[in-house]
PDB file of C-alpha atoms in Angstrom:
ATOM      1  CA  UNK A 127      25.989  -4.746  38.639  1.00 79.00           C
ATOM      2  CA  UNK A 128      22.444  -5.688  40.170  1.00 84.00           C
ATOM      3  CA  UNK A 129      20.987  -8.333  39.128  1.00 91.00           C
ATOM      4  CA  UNK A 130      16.666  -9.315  39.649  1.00 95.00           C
ATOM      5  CA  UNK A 131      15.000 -12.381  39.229  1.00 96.00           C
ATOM      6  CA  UNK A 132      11.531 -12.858  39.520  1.00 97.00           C
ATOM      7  CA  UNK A 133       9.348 -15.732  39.670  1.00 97.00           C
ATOM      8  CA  UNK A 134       6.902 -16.942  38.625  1.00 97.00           C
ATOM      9  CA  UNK A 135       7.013 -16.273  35.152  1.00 96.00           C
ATOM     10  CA  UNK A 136       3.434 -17.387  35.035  1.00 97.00           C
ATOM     11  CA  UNK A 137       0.643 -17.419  37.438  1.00 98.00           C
ATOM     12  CA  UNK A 138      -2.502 -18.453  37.169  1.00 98.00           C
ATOM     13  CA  UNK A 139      -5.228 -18.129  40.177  1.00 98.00           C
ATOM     14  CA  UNK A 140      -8.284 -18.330  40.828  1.00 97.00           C
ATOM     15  CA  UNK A 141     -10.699 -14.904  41.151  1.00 97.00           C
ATOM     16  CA  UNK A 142     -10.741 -14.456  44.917  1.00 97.00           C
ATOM     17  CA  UNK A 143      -7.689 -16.354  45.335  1.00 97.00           C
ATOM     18  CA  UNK A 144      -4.745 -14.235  46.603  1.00 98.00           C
ATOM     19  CA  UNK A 145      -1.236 -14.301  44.353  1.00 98.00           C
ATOM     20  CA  UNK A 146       2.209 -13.863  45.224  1.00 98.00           C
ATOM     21  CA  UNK A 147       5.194 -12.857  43.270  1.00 98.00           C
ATOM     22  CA  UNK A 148       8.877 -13.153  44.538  1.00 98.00           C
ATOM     23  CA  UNK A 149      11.963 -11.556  43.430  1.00 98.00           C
ATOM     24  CA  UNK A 150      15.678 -11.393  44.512  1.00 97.00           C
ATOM     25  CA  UNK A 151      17.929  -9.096  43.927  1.00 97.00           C
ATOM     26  CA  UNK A 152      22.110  -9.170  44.137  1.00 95.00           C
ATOM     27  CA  UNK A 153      23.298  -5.041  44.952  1.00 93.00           C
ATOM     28  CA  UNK A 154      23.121  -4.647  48.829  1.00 92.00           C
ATOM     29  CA  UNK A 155      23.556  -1.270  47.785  1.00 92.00           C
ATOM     30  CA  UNK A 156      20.156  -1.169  46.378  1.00 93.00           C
ATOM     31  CA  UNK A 157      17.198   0.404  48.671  1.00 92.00           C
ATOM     32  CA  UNK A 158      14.312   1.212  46.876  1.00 93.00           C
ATOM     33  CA  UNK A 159      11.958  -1.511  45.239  1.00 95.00           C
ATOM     34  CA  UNK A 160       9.009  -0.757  43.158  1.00 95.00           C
ATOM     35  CA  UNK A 161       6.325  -3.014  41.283  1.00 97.00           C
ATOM     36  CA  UNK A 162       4.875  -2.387  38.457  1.00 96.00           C
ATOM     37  CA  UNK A 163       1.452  -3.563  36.365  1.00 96.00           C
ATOM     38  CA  UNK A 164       2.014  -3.752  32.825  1.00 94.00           C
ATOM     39  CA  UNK A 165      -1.472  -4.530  30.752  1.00 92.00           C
ATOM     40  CA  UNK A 166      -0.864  -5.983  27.193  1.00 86.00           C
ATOM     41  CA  UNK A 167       0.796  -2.586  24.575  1.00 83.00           C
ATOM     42  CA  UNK A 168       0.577   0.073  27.967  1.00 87.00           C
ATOM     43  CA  UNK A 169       2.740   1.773  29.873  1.00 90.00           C
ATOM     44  CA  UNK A 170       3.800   0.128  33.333  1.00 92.00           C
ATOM     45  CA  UNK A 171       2.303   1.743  35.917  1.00 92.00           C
ATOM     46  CA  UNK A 172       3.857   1.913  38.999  1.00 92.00           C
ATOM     47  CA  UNK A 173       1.545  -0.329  41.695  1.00 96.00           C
ATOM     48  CA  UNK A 174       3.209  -0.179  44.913  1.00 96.00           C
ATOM     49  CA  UNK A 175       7.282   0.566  46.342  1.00 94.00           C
ATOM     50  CA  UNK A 176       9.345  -0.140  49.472  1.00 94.00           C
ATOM     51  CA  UNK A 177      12.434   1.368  50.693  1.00 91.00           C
ATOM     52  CA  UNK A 178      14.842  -0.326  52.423  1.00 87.00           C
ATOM     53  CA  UNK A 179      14.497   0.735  55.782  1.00 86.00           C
ATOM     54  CA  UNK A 180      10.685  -0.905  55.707  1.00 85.00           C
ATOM     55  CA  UNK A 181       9.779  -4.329  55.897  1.00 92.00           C
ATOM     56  CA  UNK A 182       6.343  -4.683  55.413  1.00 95.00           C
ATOM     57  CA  UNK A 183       3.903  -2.193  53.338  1.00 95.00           C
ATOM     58  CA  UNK A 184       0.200  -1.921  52.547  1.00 96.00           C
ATOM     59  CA  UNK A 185      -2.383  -0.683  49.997  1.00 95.00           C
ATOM     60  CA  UNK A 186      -5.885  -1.823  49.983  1.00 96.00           C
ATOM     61  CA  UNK A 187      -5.884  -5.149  48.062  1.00 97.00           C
ATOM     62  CA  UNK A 188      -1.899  -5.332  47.410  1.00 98.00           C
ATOM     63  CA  UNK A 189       1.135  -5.625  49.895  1.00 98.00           C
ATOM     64  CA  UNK A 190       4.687  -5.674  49.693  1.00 98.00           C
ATOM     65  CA  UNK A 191       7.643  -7.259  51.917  1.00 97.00           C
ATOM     66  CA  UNK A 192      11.300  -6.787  51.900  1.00 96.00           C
ATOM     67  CA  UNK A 193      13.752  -9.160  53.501  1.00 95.00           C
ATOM     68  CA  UNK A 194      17.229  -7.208  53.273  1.00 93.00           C
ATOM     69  CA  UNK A 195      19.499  -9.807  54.946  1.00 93.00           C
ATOM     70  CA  UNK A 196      18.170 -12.194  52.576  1.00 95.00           C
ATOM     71  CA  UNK A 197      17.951  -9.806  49.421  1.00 95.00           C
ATOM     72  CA  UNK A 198      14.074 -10.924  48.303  1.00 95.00           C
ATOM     73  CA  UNK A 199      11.224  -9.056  48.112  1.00 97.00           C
ATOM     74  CA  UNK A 200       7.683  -9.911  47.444  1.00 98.00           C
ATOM     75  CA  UNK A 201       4.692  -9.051  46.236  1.00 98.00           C
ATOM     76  CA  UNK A 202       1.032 -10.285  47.325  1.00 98.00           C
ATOM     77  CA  UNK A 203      -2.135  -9.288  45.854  1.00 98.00           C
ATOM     78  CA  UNK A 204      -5.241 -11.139  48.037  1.00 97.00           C
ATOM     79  CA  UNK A 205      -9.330 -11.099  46.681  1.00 98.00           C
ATOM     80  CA  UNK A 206      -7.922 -11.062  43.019  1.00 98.00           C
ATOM     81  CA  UNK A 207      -9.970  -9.979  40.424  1.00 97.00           C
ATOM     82  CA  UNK A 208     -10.074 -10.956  36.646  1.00 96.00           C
ATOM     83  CA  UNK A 209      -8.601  -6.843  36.265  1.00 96.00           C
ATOM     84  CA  UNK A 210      -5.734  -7.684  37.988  1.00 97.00           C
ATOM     85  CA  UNK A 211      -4.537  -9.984  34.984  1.00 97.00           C
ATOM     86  CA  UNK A 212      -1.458  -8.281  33.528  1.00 97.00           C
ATOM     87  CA  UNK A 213       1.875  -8.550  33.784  1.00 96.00           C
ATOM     88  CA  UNK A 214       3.852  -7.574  36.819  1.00 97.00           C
ATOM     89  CA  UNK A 215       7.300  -6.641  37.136  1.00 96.00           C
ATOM     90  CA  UNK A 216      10.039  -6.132  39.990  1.00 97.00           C
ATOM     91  CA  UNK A 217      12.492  -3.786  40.050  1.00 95.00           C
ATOM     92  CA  UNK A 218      15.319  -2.858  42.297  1.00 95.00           C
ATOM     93  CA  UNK A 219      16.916   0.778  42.426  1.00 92.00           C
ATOM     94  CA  UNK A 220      20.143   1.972  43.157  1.00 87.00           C
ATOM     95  CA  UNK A 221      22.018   5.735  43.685  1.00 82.00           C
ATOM     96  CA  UNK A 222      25.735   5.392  43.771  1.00 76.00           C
ATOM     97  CA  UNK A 223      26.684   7.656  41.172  1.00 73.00           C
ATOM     98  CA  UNK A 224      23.497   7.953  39.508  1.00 78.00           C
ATOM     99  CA  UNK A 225      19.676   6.473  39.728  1.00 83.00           C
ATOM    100  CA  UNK A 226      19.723   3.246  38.715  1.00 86.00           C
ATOM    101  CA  UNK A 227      16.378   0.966  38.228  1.00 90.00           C
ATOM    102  CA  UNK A 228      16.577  -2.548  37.226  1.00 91.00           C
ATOM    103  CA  UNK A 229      13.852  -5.238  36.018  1.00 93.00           C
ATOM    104  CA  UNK A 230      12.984  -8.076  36.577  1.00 95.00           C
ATOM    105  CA  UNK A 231      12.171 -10.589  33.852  1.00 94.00           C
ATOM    106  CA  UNK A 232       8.102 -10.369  34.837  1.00 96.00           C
ATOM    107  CA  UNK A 233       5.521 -12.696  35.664  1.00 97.00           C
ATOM    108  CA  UNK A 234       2.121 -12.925  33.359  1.00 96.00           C
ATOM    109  CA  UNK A 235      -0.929 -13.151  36.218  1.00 98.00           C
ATOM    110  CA  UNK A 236      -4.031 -14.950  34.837  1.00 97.00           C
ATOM    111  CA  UNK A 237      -6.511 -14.373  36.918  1.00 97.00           C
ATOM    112  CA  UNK A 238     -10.034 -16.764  35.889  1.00 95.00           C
ATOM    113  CA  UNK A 239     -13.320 -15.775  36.829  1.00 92.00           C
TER     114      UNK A 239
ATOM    115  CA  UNK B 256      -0.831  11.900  38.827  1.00 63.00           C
ATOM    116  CA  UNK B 257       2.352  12.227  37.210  1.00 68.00           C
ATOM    117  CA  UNK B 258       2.481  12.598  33.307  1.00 89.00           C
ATOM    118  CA  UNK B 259       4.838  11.639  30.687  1.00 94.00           C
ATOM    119  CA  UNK B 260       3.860  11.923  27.625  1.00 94.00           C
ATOM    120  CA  UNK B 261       5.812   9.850  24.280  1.00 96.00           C
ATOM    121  CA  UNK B 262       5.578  10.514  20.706  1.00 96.00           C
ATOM    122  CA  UNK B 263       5.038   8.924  18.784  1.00 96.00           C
ATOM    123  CA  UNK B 264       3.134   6.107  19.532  1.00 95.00           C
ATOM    124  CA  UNK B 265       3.830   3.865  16.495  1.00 96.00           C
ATOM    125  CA  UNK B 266       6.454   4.430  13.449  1.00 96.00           C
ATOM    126  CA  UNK B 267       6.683   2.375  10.966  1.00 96.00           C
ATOM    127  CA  UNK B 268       9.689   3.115   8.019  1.00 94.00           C
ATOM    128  CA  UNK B 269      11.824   1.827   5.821  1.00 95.00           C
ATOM    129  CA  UNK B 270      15.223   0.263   6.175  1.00 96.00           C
ATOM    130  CA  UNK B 271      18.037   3.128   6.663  1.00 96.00           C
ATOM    131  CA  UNK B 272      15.645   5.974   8.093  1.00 94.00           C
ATOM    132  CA  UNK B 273      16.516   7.806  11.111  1.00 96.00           C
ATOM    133  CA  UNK B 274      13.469   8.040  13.678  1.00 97.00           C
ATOM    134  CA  UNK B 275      13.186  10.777  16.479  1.00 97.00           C
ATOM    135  CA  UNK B 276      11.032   9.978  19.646  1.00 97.00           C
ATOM    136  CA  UNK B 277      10.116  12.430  22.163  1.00 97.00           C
ATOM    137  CA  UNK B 278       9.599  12.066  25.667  1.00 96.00           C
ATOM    138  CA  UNK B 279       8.060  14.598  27.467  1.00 95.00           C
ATOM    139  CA  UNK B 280       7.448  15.064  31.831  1.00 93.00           C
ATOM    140  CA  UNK B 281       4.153  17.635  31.351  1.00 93.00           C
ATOM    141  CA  UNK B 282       3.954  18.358  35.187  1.00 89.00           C
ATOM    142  CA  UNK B 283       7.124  17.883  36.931  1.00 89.00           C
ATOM    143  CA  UNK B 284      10.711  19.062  36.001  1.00 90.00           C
ATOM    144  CA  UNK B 285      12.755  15.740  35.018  1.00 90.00           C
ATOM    145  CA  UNK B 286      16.107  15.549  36.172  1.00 88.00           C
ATOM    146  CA  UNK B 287      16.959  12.357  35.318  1.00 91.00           C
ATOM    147  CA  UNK B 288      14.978  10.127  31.892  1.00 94.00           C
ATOM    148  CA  UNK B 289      15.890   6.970  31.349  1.00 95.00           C
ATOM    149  CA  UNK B 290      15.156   4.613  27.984  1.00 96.00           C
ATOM    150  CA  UNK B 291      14.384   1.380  27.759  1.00 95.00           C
ATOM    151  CA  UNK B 292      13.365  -1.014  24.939  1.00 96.00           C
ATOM    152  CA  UNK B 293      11.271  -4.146  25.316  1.00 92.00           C
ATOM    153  CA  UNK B 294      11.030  -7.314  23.178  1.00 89.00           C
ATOM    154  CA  UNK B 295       7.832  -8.836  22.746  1.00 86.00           C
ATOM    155  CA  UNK B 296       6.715 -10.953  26.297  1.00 84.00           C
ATOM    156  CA  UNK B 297       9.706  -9.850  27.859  1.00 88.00           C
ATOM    157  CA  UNK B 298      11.025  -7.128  30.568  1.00 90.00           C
ATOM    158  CA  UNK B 299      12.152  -3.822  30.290  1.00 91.00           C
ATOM    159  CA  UNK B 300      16.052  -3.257  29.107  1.00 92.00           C
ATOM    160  CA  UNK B 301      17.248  -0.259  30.680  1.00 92.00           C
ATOM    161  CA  UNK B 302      19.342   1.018  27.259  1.00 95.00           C
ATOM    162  CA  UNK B 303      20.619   4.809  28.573  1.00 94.00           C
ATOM    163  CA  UNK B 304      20.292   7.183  31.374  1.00 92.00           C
ATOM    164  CA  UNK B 305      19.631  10.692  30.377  1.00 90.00           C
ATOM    165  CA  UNK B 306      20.145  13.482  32.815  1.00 85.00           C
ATOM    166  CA  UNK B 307      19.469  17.549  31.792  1.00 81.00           C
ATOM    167  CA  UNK B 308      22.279  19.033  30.320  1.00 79.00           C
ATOM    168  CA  UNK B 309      25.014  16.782  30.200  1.00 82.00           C
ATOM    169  CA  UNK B 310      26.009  13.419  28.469  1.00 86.00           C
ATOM    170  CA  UNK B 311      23.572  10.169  28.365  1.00 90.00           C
ATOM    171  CA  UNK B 312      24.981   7.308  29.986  1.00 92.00           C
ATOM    172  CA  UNK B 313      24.465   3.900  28.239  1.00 94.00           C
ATOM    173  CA  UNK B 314      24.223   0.303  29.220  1.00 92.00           C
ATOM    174  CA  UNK B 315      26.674  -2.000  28.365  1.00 92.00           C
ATOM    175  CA  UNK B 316      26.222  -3.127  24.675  1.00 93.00           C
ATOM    176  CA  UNK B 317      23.923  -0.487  23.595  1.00 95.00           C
ATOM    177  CA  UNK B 318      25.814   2.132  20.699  1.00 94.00           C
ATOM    178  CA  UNK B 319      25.846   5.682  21.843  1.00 92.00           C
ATOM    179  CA  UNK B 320      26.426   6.436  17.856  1.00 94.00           C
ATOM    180  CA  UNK B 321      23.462   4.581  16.969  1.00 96.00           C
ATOM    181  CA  UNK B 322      20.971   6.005  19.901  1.00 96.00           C
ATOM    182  CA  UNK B 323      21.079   8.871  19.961  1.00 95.00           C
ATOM    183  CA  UNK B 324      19.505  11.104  23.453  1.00 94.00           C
ATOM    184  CA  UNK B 325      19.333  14.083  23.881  1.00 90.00           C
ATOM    185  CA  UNK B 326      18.011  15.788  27.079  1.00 88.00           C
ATOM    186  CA  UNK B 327      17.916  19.802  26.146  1.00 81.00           C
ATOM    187  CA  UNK B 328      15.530  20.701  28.925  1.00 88.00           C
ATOM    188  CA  UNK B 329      13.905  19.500  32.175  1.00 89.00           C
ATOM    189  CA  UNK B 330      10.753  18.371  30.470  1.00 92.00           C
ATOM    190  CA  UNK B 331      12.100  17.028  27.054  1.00 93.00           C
ATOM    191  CA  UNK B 332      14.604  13.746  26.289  1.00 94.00           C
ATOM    192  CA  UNK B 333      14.687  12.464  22.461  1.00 95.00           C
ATOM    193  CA  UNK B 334      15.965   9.275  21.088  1.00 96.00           C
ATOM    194  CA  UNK B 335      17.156   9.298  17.614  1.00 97.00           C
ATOM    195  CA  UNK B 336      17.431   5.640  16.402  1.00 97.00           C
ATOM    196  CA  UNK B 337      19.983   6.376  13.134  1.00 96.00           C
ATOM    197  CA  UNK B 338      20.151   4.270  10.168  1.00 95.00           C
ATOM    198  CA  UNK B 339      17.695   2.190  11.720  1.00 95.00           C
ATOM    199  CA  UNK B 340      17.831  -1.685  10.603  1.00 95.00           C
ATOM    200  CA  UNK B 341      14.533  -4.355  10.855  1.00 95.00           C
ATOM    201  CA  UNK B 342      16.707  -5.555  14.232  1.00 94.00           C
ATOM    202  CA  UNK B 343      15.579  -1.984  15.793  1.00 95.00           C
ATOM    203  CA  UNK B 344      12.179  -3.222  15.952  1.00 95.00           C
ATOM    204  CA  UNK B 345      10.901  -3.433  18.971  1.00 95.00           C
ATOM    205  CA  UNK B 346       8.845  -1.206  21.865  1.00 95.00           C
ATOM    206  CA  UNK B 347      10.950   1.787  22.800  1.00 97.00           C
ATOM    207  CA  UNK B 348       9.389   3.406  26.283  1.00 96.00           C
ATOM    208  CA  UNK B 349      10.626   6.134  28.366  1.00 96.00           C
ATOM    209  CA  UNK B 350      10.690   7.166  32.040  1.00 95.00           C
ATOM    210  CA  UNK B 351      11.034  10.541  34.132  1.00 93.00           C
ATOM    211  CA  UNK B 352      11.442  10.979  37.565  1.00 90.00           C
ATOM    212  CA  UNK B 353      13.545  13.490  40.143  1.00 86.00           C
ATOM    213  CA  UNK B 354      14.148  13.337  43.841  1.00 81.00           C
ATOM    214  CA  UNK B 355      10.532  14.228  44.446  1.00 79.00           C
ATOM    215  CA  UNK B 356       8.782  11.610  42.122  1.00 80.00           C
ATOM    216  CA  UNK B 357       9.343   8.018  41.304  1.00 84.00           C
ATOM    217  CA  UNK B 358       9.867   6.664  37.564  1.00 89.00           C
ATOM    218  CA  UNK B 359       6.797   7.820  35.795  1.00 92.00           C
ATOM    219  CA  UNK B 360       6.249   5.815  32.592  1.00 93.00           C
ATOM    220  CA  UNK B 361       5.381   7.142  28.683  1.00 94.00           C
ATOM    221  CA  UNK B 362       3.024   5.052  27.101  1.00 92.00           C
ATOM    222  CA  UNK B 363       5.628   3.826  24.710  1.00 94.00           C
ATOM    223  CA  UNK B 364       7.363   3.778  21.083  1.00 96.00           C
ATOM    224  CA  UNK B 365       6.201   0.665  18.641  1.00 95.00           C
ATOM    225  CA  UNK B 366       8.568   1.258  16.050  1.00 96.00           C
ATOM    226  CA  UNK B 367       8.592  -1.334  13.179  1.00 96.00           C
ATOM    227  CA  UNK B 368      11.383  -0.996  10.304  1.00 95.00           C
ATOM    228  CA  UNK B 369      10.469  -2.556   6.942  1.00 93.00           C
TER     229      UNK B 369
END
């Protein structure tokens, strides 16, 4: 089955710094990749996704890459603010016989003023 | 945006009791929910797949007899934790989506068993 891994695990930066969180994932089969923010007790909230036939998207602030030869993906957040201190996940999405999400382990973003 | 709503928020019970959570999609038809439970500082463990009208599909290690899902309607998934034990504990959180809309989280289950 897929496997993710995600690192960091911790990442501390400095406000106005820009961040950057890499994962990898194992199921070529897999073609749809979404982050998500996760603030301390909350729901994740879905921040930003790619699809495999993309390499490269954009939203304000936050940006996402996808290498699929090389089965890594990342994500890069640039001007951080203190607000953007949570806890960001990776996740890689499957549909061969059913939808199929899977996370990766997370990486805590400290983000000092 | 989307909404899923989760109920409830926080349980706590004794040792033995069986504890329903609801997981509701209040603007989009769900065809597939999904369940996951999350230890404290850790990621998300995908526990069973829930699609309307048929059978839940688990994960590997996770006891269909013991988590019980339900998924009656297009909007509606339960997860009946039976004869739950003080290893249950943990965050219990639930997801909807269909071909339409991505994974839309609920705000989550703390459930806590004396």
């Amino acid at each position: 089955g897929e496997n993710v891994e995600q690192h960091p695990s911790t990442l501390s930066v400095q406000e106005g710094d820009s961040a950057v969180i890499k994962c990898t994932y194992s199921d070529s089969a897999s073609n749809y990749f979404p982050w998500y923010k996760q603030e301390l007790g909350k729901r994740p909230q879905l921040i930003i996704d790619i699809r495999s036939n993309v390499g490269e998207k954009k939203d304000q602030r936050i940006a996402v890459t996808l290498n699929k030869t090389a089965k890594h993906f990342s994500l890069h957040i640039t001007e951080t603010q203190p607000e953007d201190s949570a806890v960001y996940f990776c996740a890689a999405s499957v549909n061969t016989g059913g939808f199929k999400t899977i996370f990766g382990a997370g990486t805590r973003l400290f983000v000092k003023a | 945006g989307a909404v899923v709503s989760q109920h409830p928020s926080r349980v706590i019970c004794k040792s033995g009791t069986s504890v329903k959570i609801e997981c509701r999609s209040l603007d989009f038809q769900a065809t597939t929910m999904f369940w996951y439970r999350q230890f404290p500082k850790q990621s998300l463990m995908l526990m069973a797949t829930s699609n309307e009208g048929s059978k839940a599909t688990y994960e590997q290690g996770v006891e269909k007899d013991k988590f019980l899902i339900n998924h009656a309607s297009l909007t509606l998934s339960t997860l009946t934790v039976t004869s739950a034990h003080p290893e249950d504990s943990s965050f219990y959180i639930c997801s909807a989506m269909n071909s339409n809309q991505p994974q839309h989280f609920g705000d989550g289950t703390r459930l806590s068993i004396l």
